[in-house]
CSV table of N, CA and C in Angstrom, one decimal:
chain,number,residue,atom,x,y,z
A,473,LEU,N,-15.7,12.2,-2.7
A,473,LEU,CA,-14.7,12.0,-1.7
A,473,LEU,C,-13.7,13.1,-1.9
A,474,SER,N,-13.4,13.9,-0.8
A,474,SER,CA,-12.4,15.0,-0.9
A,474,SER,C,-11.0,14.4,-0.9
A,475,PHE,N,-10.1,15.2,-1.5
A,475,PHE,CA,-8.7,14.8,-1.6
A,475,PHE,C,-8.1,14.5,-0.2
A,476,PRO,N,-8.3,15.4,0.8
A,476,PRO,CA,-7.7,15.1,2.1
A,476,PRO,C,-8.2,13.8,2.7
A,477,VAL,N,-9.5,13.5,2.6
A,477,VAL,CA,-10.0,12.2,3.1
A,477,VAL,C,-9.4,11.1,2.3
A,478,ALA,N,-9.3,11.2,1.0
A,478,ALA,CA,-8.7,10.1,0.2
A,478,ALA,C,-7.2,9.9,0.7
A,479,ARG,N,-6.5,10.9,0.9
A,479,ARG,CA,-5.1,10.8,1.3
A,479,ARG,C,-5.0,10.1,2.7
A,480,ALA,N,-5.9,10.4,3.6
A,480,ALA,CA,-6.0,9.8,4.9
A,480,ALA,C,-6.3,8.3,4.8
A,481,ALA,N,-7.3,8.0,3.9
A,481,ALA,CA,-7.7,6.6,3.7
A,481,ALA,C,-6.5,5.8,3.1
A,482,VAL,N,-5.8,6.3,2.1
A,482,VAL,CA,-4.6,5.6,1.6
A,482,VAL,C,-3.6,5.3,2.6
A,483,ARG,N,-3.3,6.4,3.4
A,483,ARG,CA,-2.3,6.2,4.5
A,483,ARG,C,-2.7,5.2,5.5
A,484,TYR,N,-4.0,5.2,5.9
A,484,TYR,CA,-4.6,4.3,6.8
A,484,TYR,C,-4.5,2.8,6.3
A,485,VAL,N,-5.0,2.6,5.1
A,485,VAL,CA,-5.0,1.3,4.5
A,485,VAL,C,-3.6,0.7,4.4
A,486,LEU,N,-2.7,1.5,3.9
A,486,LEU,CA,-1.4,0.9,3.7
A,486,LEU,C,-0.7,0.7,5.0
A,487,GLY,N,-1.0,1.6,6.0
A,487,GLY,CA,-0.4,1.4,7.4
A,487,GLY,C,-0.9,0.0,8.0
A,488,ARG,N,-2.2,-0.3,7.8
A,488,ARG,CA,-2.8,-1.5,8.3
A,488,ARG,C,-2.2,-2.7,7.5
A,489,VAL,N,-2.0,-2.6,6.2
A,489,VAL,CA,-1.4,-3.7,5.5
A,489,VAL,C,0.0,-3.9,6.0
A,490,LYS,N,0.7,-2.9,6.2
A,490,LYS,CA,2.1,-3.0,6.7
A,490,LYS,C,2.1,-3.7,8.1
A,491,GLU,N,1.2,-3.2,9.0
A,491,GLU,CA,1.2,-3.9,10.3
A,491,GLU,C,0.9,-5.4,10.2
A,492,ARG,N,-0.1,-5.7,9.4
A,492,ARG,CA,-0.5,-7.1,9.2
A,492,ARG,C,0.7,-8.0,8.7
A,493,ILE,N,1.4,-7.4,7.7
A,493,ILE,CA,2.5,-8.2,7.1
A,493,ILE,C,3.6,-8.3,8.0
A,494,VAL,N,4.0,-7.2,8.7
A,494,VAL,CA,5.1,-7.3,9.7
A,494,VAL,C,4.7,-8.2,10.8
A,495,SER,N,3.5,-8.1,11.3
A,495,SER,CA,3.2,-9.0,12.4
A,495,SER,C,3.1,-10.5,12.0
A,496,SER,N,2.6,-10.7,10.8
A,496,SER,CA,2.5,-12.1,10.3
A,496,SER,C,3.9,-12.7,10.1
A,497,THR,N,4.8,-11.8,9.6
A,497,THR,CA,6.2,-12.2,9.3
A,497,THR,C,6.9,-12.5,10.7
A,498,THR,N,6.7,-11.7,11.7
A,498,THR,CA,7.2,-11.9,13.0
A,498,THR,C,6.7,-13.1,13.6
A,499,GLN,N,5.4,-13.3,13.5
A,499,GLN,CA,4.7,-14.5,14.1
A,499,GLN,C,5.2,-15.8,13.4
A,500,ASN,N,5.3,-15.7,12.1
A,500,ASN,CA,5.8,-16.9,11.3
A,500,ASN,C,7.3,-17.2,11.7
A,501,ALA,N,8.1,-16.2,11.9
A,501,ALA,CA,9.5,-16.4,12.3
A,501,ALA,C,9.6,-17.0,13.7
A,502,LYS,N,8.6,-16.7,14.6
A,502,LYS,CA,8.7,-17.2,15.9
A,502,LYS,C,8.2,-18.6,16.0
A,503,ASP,N,7.1,-18.9,15.2
A,503,ASP,CA,6.5,-20.2,15.3
A,503,ASP,C,6.0,-20.7,13.9
A,504,ARG,N,6.8,-21.2,13.1
A,504,ARG,CA,6.4,-21.6,11.7
A,504,ARG,C,5.4,-22.7,11.7
A,505,SER,N,5.3,-23.5,12.8
A,505,SER,CA,4.3,-24.6,12.7
A,505,SER,C,2.9,-24.2,12.9
A,506,ASP,N,2.6,-23.0,13.4
A,506,ASP,CA,1.3,-22.5,13.6
A,506,ASP,C,0.9,-21.4,12.6
A,507,ALA,N,1.7,-21.4,11.4
A,507,ALA,CA,1.4,-20.4,10.4
A,507,ALA,C,0.0,-20.6,9.9
A,508,ASP,N,-0.7,-19.5,9.6
A,508,ASP,CA,-2.1,-19.4,9.3
A,508,ASP,C,-2.2,-19.2,7.8
A,509,ASP,N,-3.2,-19.8,7.1
A,509,ASP,CA,-3.4,-19.5,5.7
A,509,ASP,C,-3.8,-18.0,5.5
A,510,ASP,N,-4.5,-17.4,6.4
A,510,ASP,CA,-4.8,-16.0,6.3
A,510,ASP,C,-3.6,-15.1,6.3
A,511,ASP,N,-2.6,-15.5,7.1
A,511,ASP,CA,-1.3,-14.7,7.1
A,511,ASP,C,-0.6,-14.8,5.7
A,512,GLU,N,-0.7,-16.0,5.1
A,512,GLU,CA,-0.1,-16.1,3.8
A,512,GLU,C,-0.8,-15.3,2.8
A,513,ALA,N,-2.1,-15.3,2.9
A,513,ALA,CA,-2.9,-14.5,1.9
A,513,ALA,C,-2.6,-13.0,2.1
A,514,THR,N,-2.4,-12.5,3.3
A,514,THR,CA,-2.1,-11.1,3.6
A,514,THR,C,-0.8,-10.7,2.9
A,515,THR,N,0.2,-11.6,2.8
A,515,THR,CA,1.4,-11.2,2.2
A,515,THR,C,1.5,-11.4,0.7
A,516,SER,N,0.5,-12.0,0.1
A,516,SER,CA,0.5,-12.3,-1.3
A,516,SER,C,-0.5,-11.6,-2.2
A,517,ARG,N,-1.0,-10.5,-1.7
A,517,ARG,CA,-2.1,-9.8,-2.5
A,517,ARG,C,-1.7,-8.3,-2.8
A,518,GLU,N,-2.1,-7.8,-3.9
A,518,GLU,CA,-1.9,-6.4,-4.2
A,518,GLU,C,-3.1,-5.6,-3.6
A,519,VAL,N,-2.9,-4.3,-3.5
A,519,VAL,CA,-3.9,-3.4,-3.0
A,519,VAL,C,-4.4,-2.6,-4.1
A,520,THR,N,-5.7,-2.5,-4.2
A,520,THR,CA,-6.4,-1.7,-5.3
A,520,THR,C,-7.3,-0.7,-4.7
A,521,PHE,N,-7.0,0.6,-5.1
A,521,PHE,CA,-7.9,1.7,-4.6
A,521,PHE,C,-8.8,2.0,-5.8
A,522,ILE,N,-10.1,2.0,-5.5
A,522,ILE,CA,-11.1,2.4,-6.5
A,522,ILE,C,-11.4,3.9,-6.5
A,523,THR,N,-11.1,4.6,-7.5
A,523,THR,CA,-11.2,6.0,-7.6
A,523,THR,C,-12.2,6.6,-8.5
A,524,GLY,N,-12.5,5.8,-9.5
A,524,GLY,CA,-13.4,6.4,-10.6
A,524,GLY,C,-12.4,7.1,-11.6
A,525,VAL,N,-13.0,7.4,-12.7
A,525,VAL,CA,-12.1,8.0,-13.8
A,525,VAL,C,-12.2,9.6,-13.8
A,526,GLY,N,-13.1,10.2,-13.1
A,526,GLY,CA,-13.1,11.6,-13.1
A,526,GLY,C,-13.6,12.3,-14.4
A,527,LYS,N,-14.7,11.9,-14.9
A,527,LYS,CA,-15.1,12.4,-16.2
A,527,LYS,C,-15.6,13.9,-16.1
A,528,ASN,N,-16.1,14.3,-15.0
A,528,ASN,CA,-16.6,15.7,-14.9
A,528,ASN,C,-15.6,16.7,-14.3
A,529,VAL,N,-14.3,16.4,-14.6
A,529,VAL,CA,-13.2,17.3,-14.1
A,529,VAL,C,-12.7,18.1,-15.2
A,530,THR,N,-12.4,19.4,-15.0
A,530,THR,CA,-11.9,20.2,-16.0
A,530,THR,C,-10.4,20.1,-16.3
A,531,SER,N,-9.7,19.7,-15.3
A,531,SER,CA,-8.2,19.6,-15.4
A,531,SER,C,-7.8,18.1,-15.2
A,532,PRO,N,-7.0,17.5,-16.1
A,532,PRO,CA,-6.6,16.1,-15.9
A,532,PRO,C,-5.8,15.9,-14.7
A,533,THR,N,-5.2,16.9,-14.1
A,533,THR,CA,-4.4,16.7,-12.9
A,533,THR,C,-5.2,16.8,-11.6
A,534,ALA,N,-6.5,17.0,-11.8
A,534,ALA,CA,-7.4,17.2,-10.6
A,534,ALA,C,-8.2,15.9,-10.4
A,535,THR,N,-7.9,14.8,-11.0
A,535,THR,CA,-8.7,13.6,-10.7
A,535,THR,C,-8.2,13.0,-9.5
A,536,LEU,N,-9.1,12.3,-8.8
A,536,LEU,CA,-8.8,11.6,-7.6
A,536,LEU,C,-7.7,10.5,-7.9
A,537,ARG,N,-7.9,9.8,-9.0
A,537,ARG,CA,-6.9,8.8,-9.4
A,537,ARG,C,-5.5,9.3,-9.5
A,538,ASP,N,-5.3,10.4,-10.1
A,538,ASP,CA,-4.0,11.0,-10.2
A,538,ASP,C,-3.5,11.5,-8.9
A,539,TYR,N,-4.4,12.0,-8.1
A,539,TYR,CA,-4.0,12.5,-6.7
A,539,TYR,C,-3.5,11.3,-5.9
A,540,ILE,N,-4.1,10.2,-6.0
A,540,ILE,CA,-3.7,9.0,-5.2
A,540,ILE,C,-2.4,8.5,-5.7
A,541,VAL,N,-2.1,8.5,-7.0
A,541,VAL,CA,-0.8,8.1,-7.5
A,541,VAL,C,0.2,9.0,-7.0
A,542,ASN,N,-0.1,10.3,-7.0
A,542,ASN,CA,0.9,11.3,-6.5
A,542,ASN,C,1.2,11.1,-5.0
A,543,CYS,N,0.1,10.8,-4.2
A,543,CYS,CA,0.3,10.6,-2.8
A,543,CYS,C,1.2,9.4,-2.5
A,544,LEU,N,1.0,8.3,-3.3
A,544,LEU,CA,1.9,7.2,-3.1
A,544,LEU,C,3.3,7.5,-3.4
A,545,GLN,N,3.6,8.4,-4.3
A,545,GLN,CA,5.0,8.8,-4.6
A,545,GLN,C,5.6,9.7,-3.6
A,546,GLN,N,4.7,10.6,-3.1
A,546,GLN,CA,5.3,11.7,-2.2
A,546,GLN,C,5.1,11.5,-0.7
A,547,ASP,N,4.2,10.7,-0.3
A,547,ASP,CA,3.9,10.5,1.1
A,547,ASP,C,4.6,9.4,1.8
A,548,PHE,N,5.2,8.5,1.0
A,548,PHE,CA,5.8,7.3,1.6
A,548,PHE,C,7.3,7.2,1.3
A,549,VAL,N,8.0,6.7,2.2
A,549,VAL,CA,9.5,6.5,2.1
A,549,VAL,C,9.8,5.0,2.2
A,550,PRO,N,10.3,4.4,1.2
A,550,PRO,CA,10.5,4.9,-0.2
A,550,PRO,C,9.2,5.1,-0.9
A,551,PRO,N,9.2,5.8,-2.0
A,551,PRO,CA,7.9,6.0,-2.7
A,551,PRO,C,7.4,4.7,-3.2
A,552,ILE,N,6.0,4.6,-3.2
A,552,ILE,CA,5.3,3.4,-3.6
A,552,ILE,C,4.8,3.6,-5.0
A,553,GLU,N,5.1,2.6,-5.9
A,553,GLU,CA,4.6,2.8,-7.3
A,553,GLU,C,3.2,2.3,-7.4
A,554,GLY,N,2.3,3.2,-7.8
A,554,GLY,CA,0.9,2.9,-8.0
A,554,GLY,C,0.7,2.9,-9.5
A,555,THR,N,0.0,2.0,-10.1
A,555,THR,CA,-0.3,1.9,-11.5
A,555,THR,C,-1.8,1.9,-11.8
A,556,VAL,N,-2.1,2.4,-12.9
A,556,VAL,CA,-3.5,2.5,-13.4
A,556,VAL,C,-3.6,1.4,-14.5
A,557,PRO,N,-4.2,0.3,-14.3
A,557,PRO,CA,-4.3,-0.7,-15.3
A,557,PRO,C,-5.1,-0.2,-16.5
A,558,PRO,N,-4.7,-0.6,-17.7
A,558,PRO,CA,-5.4,-0.1,-18.9
A,558,PRO,C,-6.8,-0.5,-19.0
A,559,ARG,N,-7.2,-1.6,-18.4
A,559,ARG,CA,-8.6,-2.1,-18.5
A,559,ARG,C,-9.4,-1.7,-17.3
A,560,ALA,N,-8.8,-1.0,-16.4
A,560,ALA,CA,-9.5,-0.5,-15.2
A,560,ALA,C,-9.0,0.9,-14.8
A,561,MET,N,-9.4,1.8,-15.7
A,561,MET,CA,-8.9,3.2,-15.6
A,561,MET,C,-9.4,3.9,-14.3
A,562,GLY,N,-10.3,3.4,-13.6
A,562,GLY,CA,-10.8,4.0,-12.4
A,562,GLY,C,-10.2,3.4,-11.1
A,563,THR,N,-9.1,2.8,-11.3
A,563,THR,CA,-8.4,2.2,-10.1
A,563,THR,C,-6.9,2.5,-10.1
A,564,VAL,N,-6.4,2.4,-8.9
A,564,VAL,CA,-4.9,2.6,-8.7
A,564,VAL,C,-4.5,1.3,-8.0
A,565,CYS,N,-3.6,0.5,-8.6
A,565,CYS,CA,-3.1,-0.7,-8.0
A,565,CYS,C,-1.7,-0.6,-7.5
A,566,VAL,N,-1.5,-1.2,-6.3
A,566,VAL,CA,-0.1,-1.3,-5.8
A,566,VAL,C,0.2,-2.8,-5.7
A,567,SER,N,1.2,-3.1,-6.5
A,567,SER,CA,1.5,-4.6,-6.6
A,567,SER,C,2.1,-5.1,-5.4
A,568,THR,N,2.1,-6.4,-5.3
A,568,THR,CA,2.7,-7.1,-4.1
A,568,THR,C,4.2,-6.8,-4.0
A,569,ASP,N,4.9,-6.8,-5.1
A,569,ASP,CA,6.3,-6.5,-5.1
A,569,ASP,C,6.5,-5.0,-4.6
A,570,ALA,N,5.7,-4.1,-5.0
A,570,ALA,CA,5.9,-2.7,-4.6
A,570,ALA,C,5.6,-2.6,-3.1
A,571,LEU,N,4.6,-3.3,-2.6
A,571,LEU,CA,4.3,-3.3,-1.2
A,571,LEU,C,5.5,-3.9,-0.4
A,572,GLN,N,5.9,-5.1,-0.8
A,572,GLN,CA,7.0,-5.8,-0.1
A,572,GLN,C,8.3,-4.9,-0.1
A,573,GLU,N,8.6,-4.3,-1.2
A,573,GLU,CA,9.8,-3.4,-1.2
A,573,GLU,C,9.6,-2.2,-0.2
A,574,TRP,N,8.5,-1.6,-0.2
A,574,TRP,CA,8.2,-0.5,0.7
A,574,TRP,C,8.3,-0.9,2.2
A,575,ILE,N,7.7,-2.0,2.5
A,575,ILE,CA,7.7,-2.5,3.8
A,575,ILE,C,9.1,-2.9,4.3
A,576,GLN,N,9.8,-3.6,3.4
A,576,GLN,CA,11.1,-4.1,3.7
A,576,GLN,C,12.1,-2.9,4.0
A,577,GLN,N,12.0,-1.9,3.2
A,577,GLN,CA,12.9,-0.7,3.4
A,577,GLN,C,12.4,0.1,4.6
A,578,ALA,N,11.1,0.1,4.9
A,578,ALA,CA,10.6,0.9,6.0
A,578,ALA,C,10.9,0.2,7.3
A,579,VAL,N,11.0,-1.1,7.3
A,579,VAL,CA,11.2,-1.9,8.6
A,579,VAL,C,12.7,-2.1,8.9
A,580,GLU,N,13.6,-2.1,7.9
A,580,GLU,CA,15.0,-2.3,8.1
A,580,GLU,C,15.6,-1.3,9.0
A,581,PRO,N,15.4,0.0,8.9
A,581,PRO,CA,15.9,1.0,9.9
A,581,PRO,C,15.5,0.7,11.3
A,582,GLN,N,14.2,0.3,11.5
A,582,GLN,CA,13.8,-0.1,12.9
A,582,GLN,C,14.5,-1.3,13.4
A,583,GLN,N,14.8,-2.2,12.6
A,583,GLN,CA,15.5,-3.4,13.1
A,583,GLN,C,16.9,-3.1,13.4
A,584,GLN,N,17.6,-2.2,12.8
A,584,GLN,CA,19.0,-1.8,13.0
A,584,GLN,C,19.2,-1.0,14.2
A,585,SER,N,18.1,-0.2,14.6
A,585,SER,CA,18.3,0.6,15.8
A,585,SER,C,18.3,-0.2,17.1
A,586,PRO,N,19.2,0.2,18.0
A,586,PRO,CA,19.2,-0.6,19.3
A,586,PRO,C,18.0,-0.4,20.1
A,587,SER,N,17.5,-1.5,20.7
A,587,SER,CA,16.3,-1.4,21.5
A,587,SER,C,16.6,-1.2,23.0
């Protein structure tokens, strides 16, 4: 997988996660009695990107895993913290807390602007 395609995939996946969480939050606020179990599951899961460990790479900064961590820090406002679990070195995890913080800070300016 090339780095530009990986970057696009990360941005796409996190954009979809954001849309689902924002829409489920909006829907739940409008009508709490029809809240769906699927909506609850959407807001309570972490996102894991499977990257592999990059054993055939000459430079440690050229791994897809490190590139994804860097993209999370540089491409999103506020930066998203991605971690590499010690027992799953070929993955990058974005915790539920990191996702909620990013979404909350990204949505707040939109809610404050007059419609």
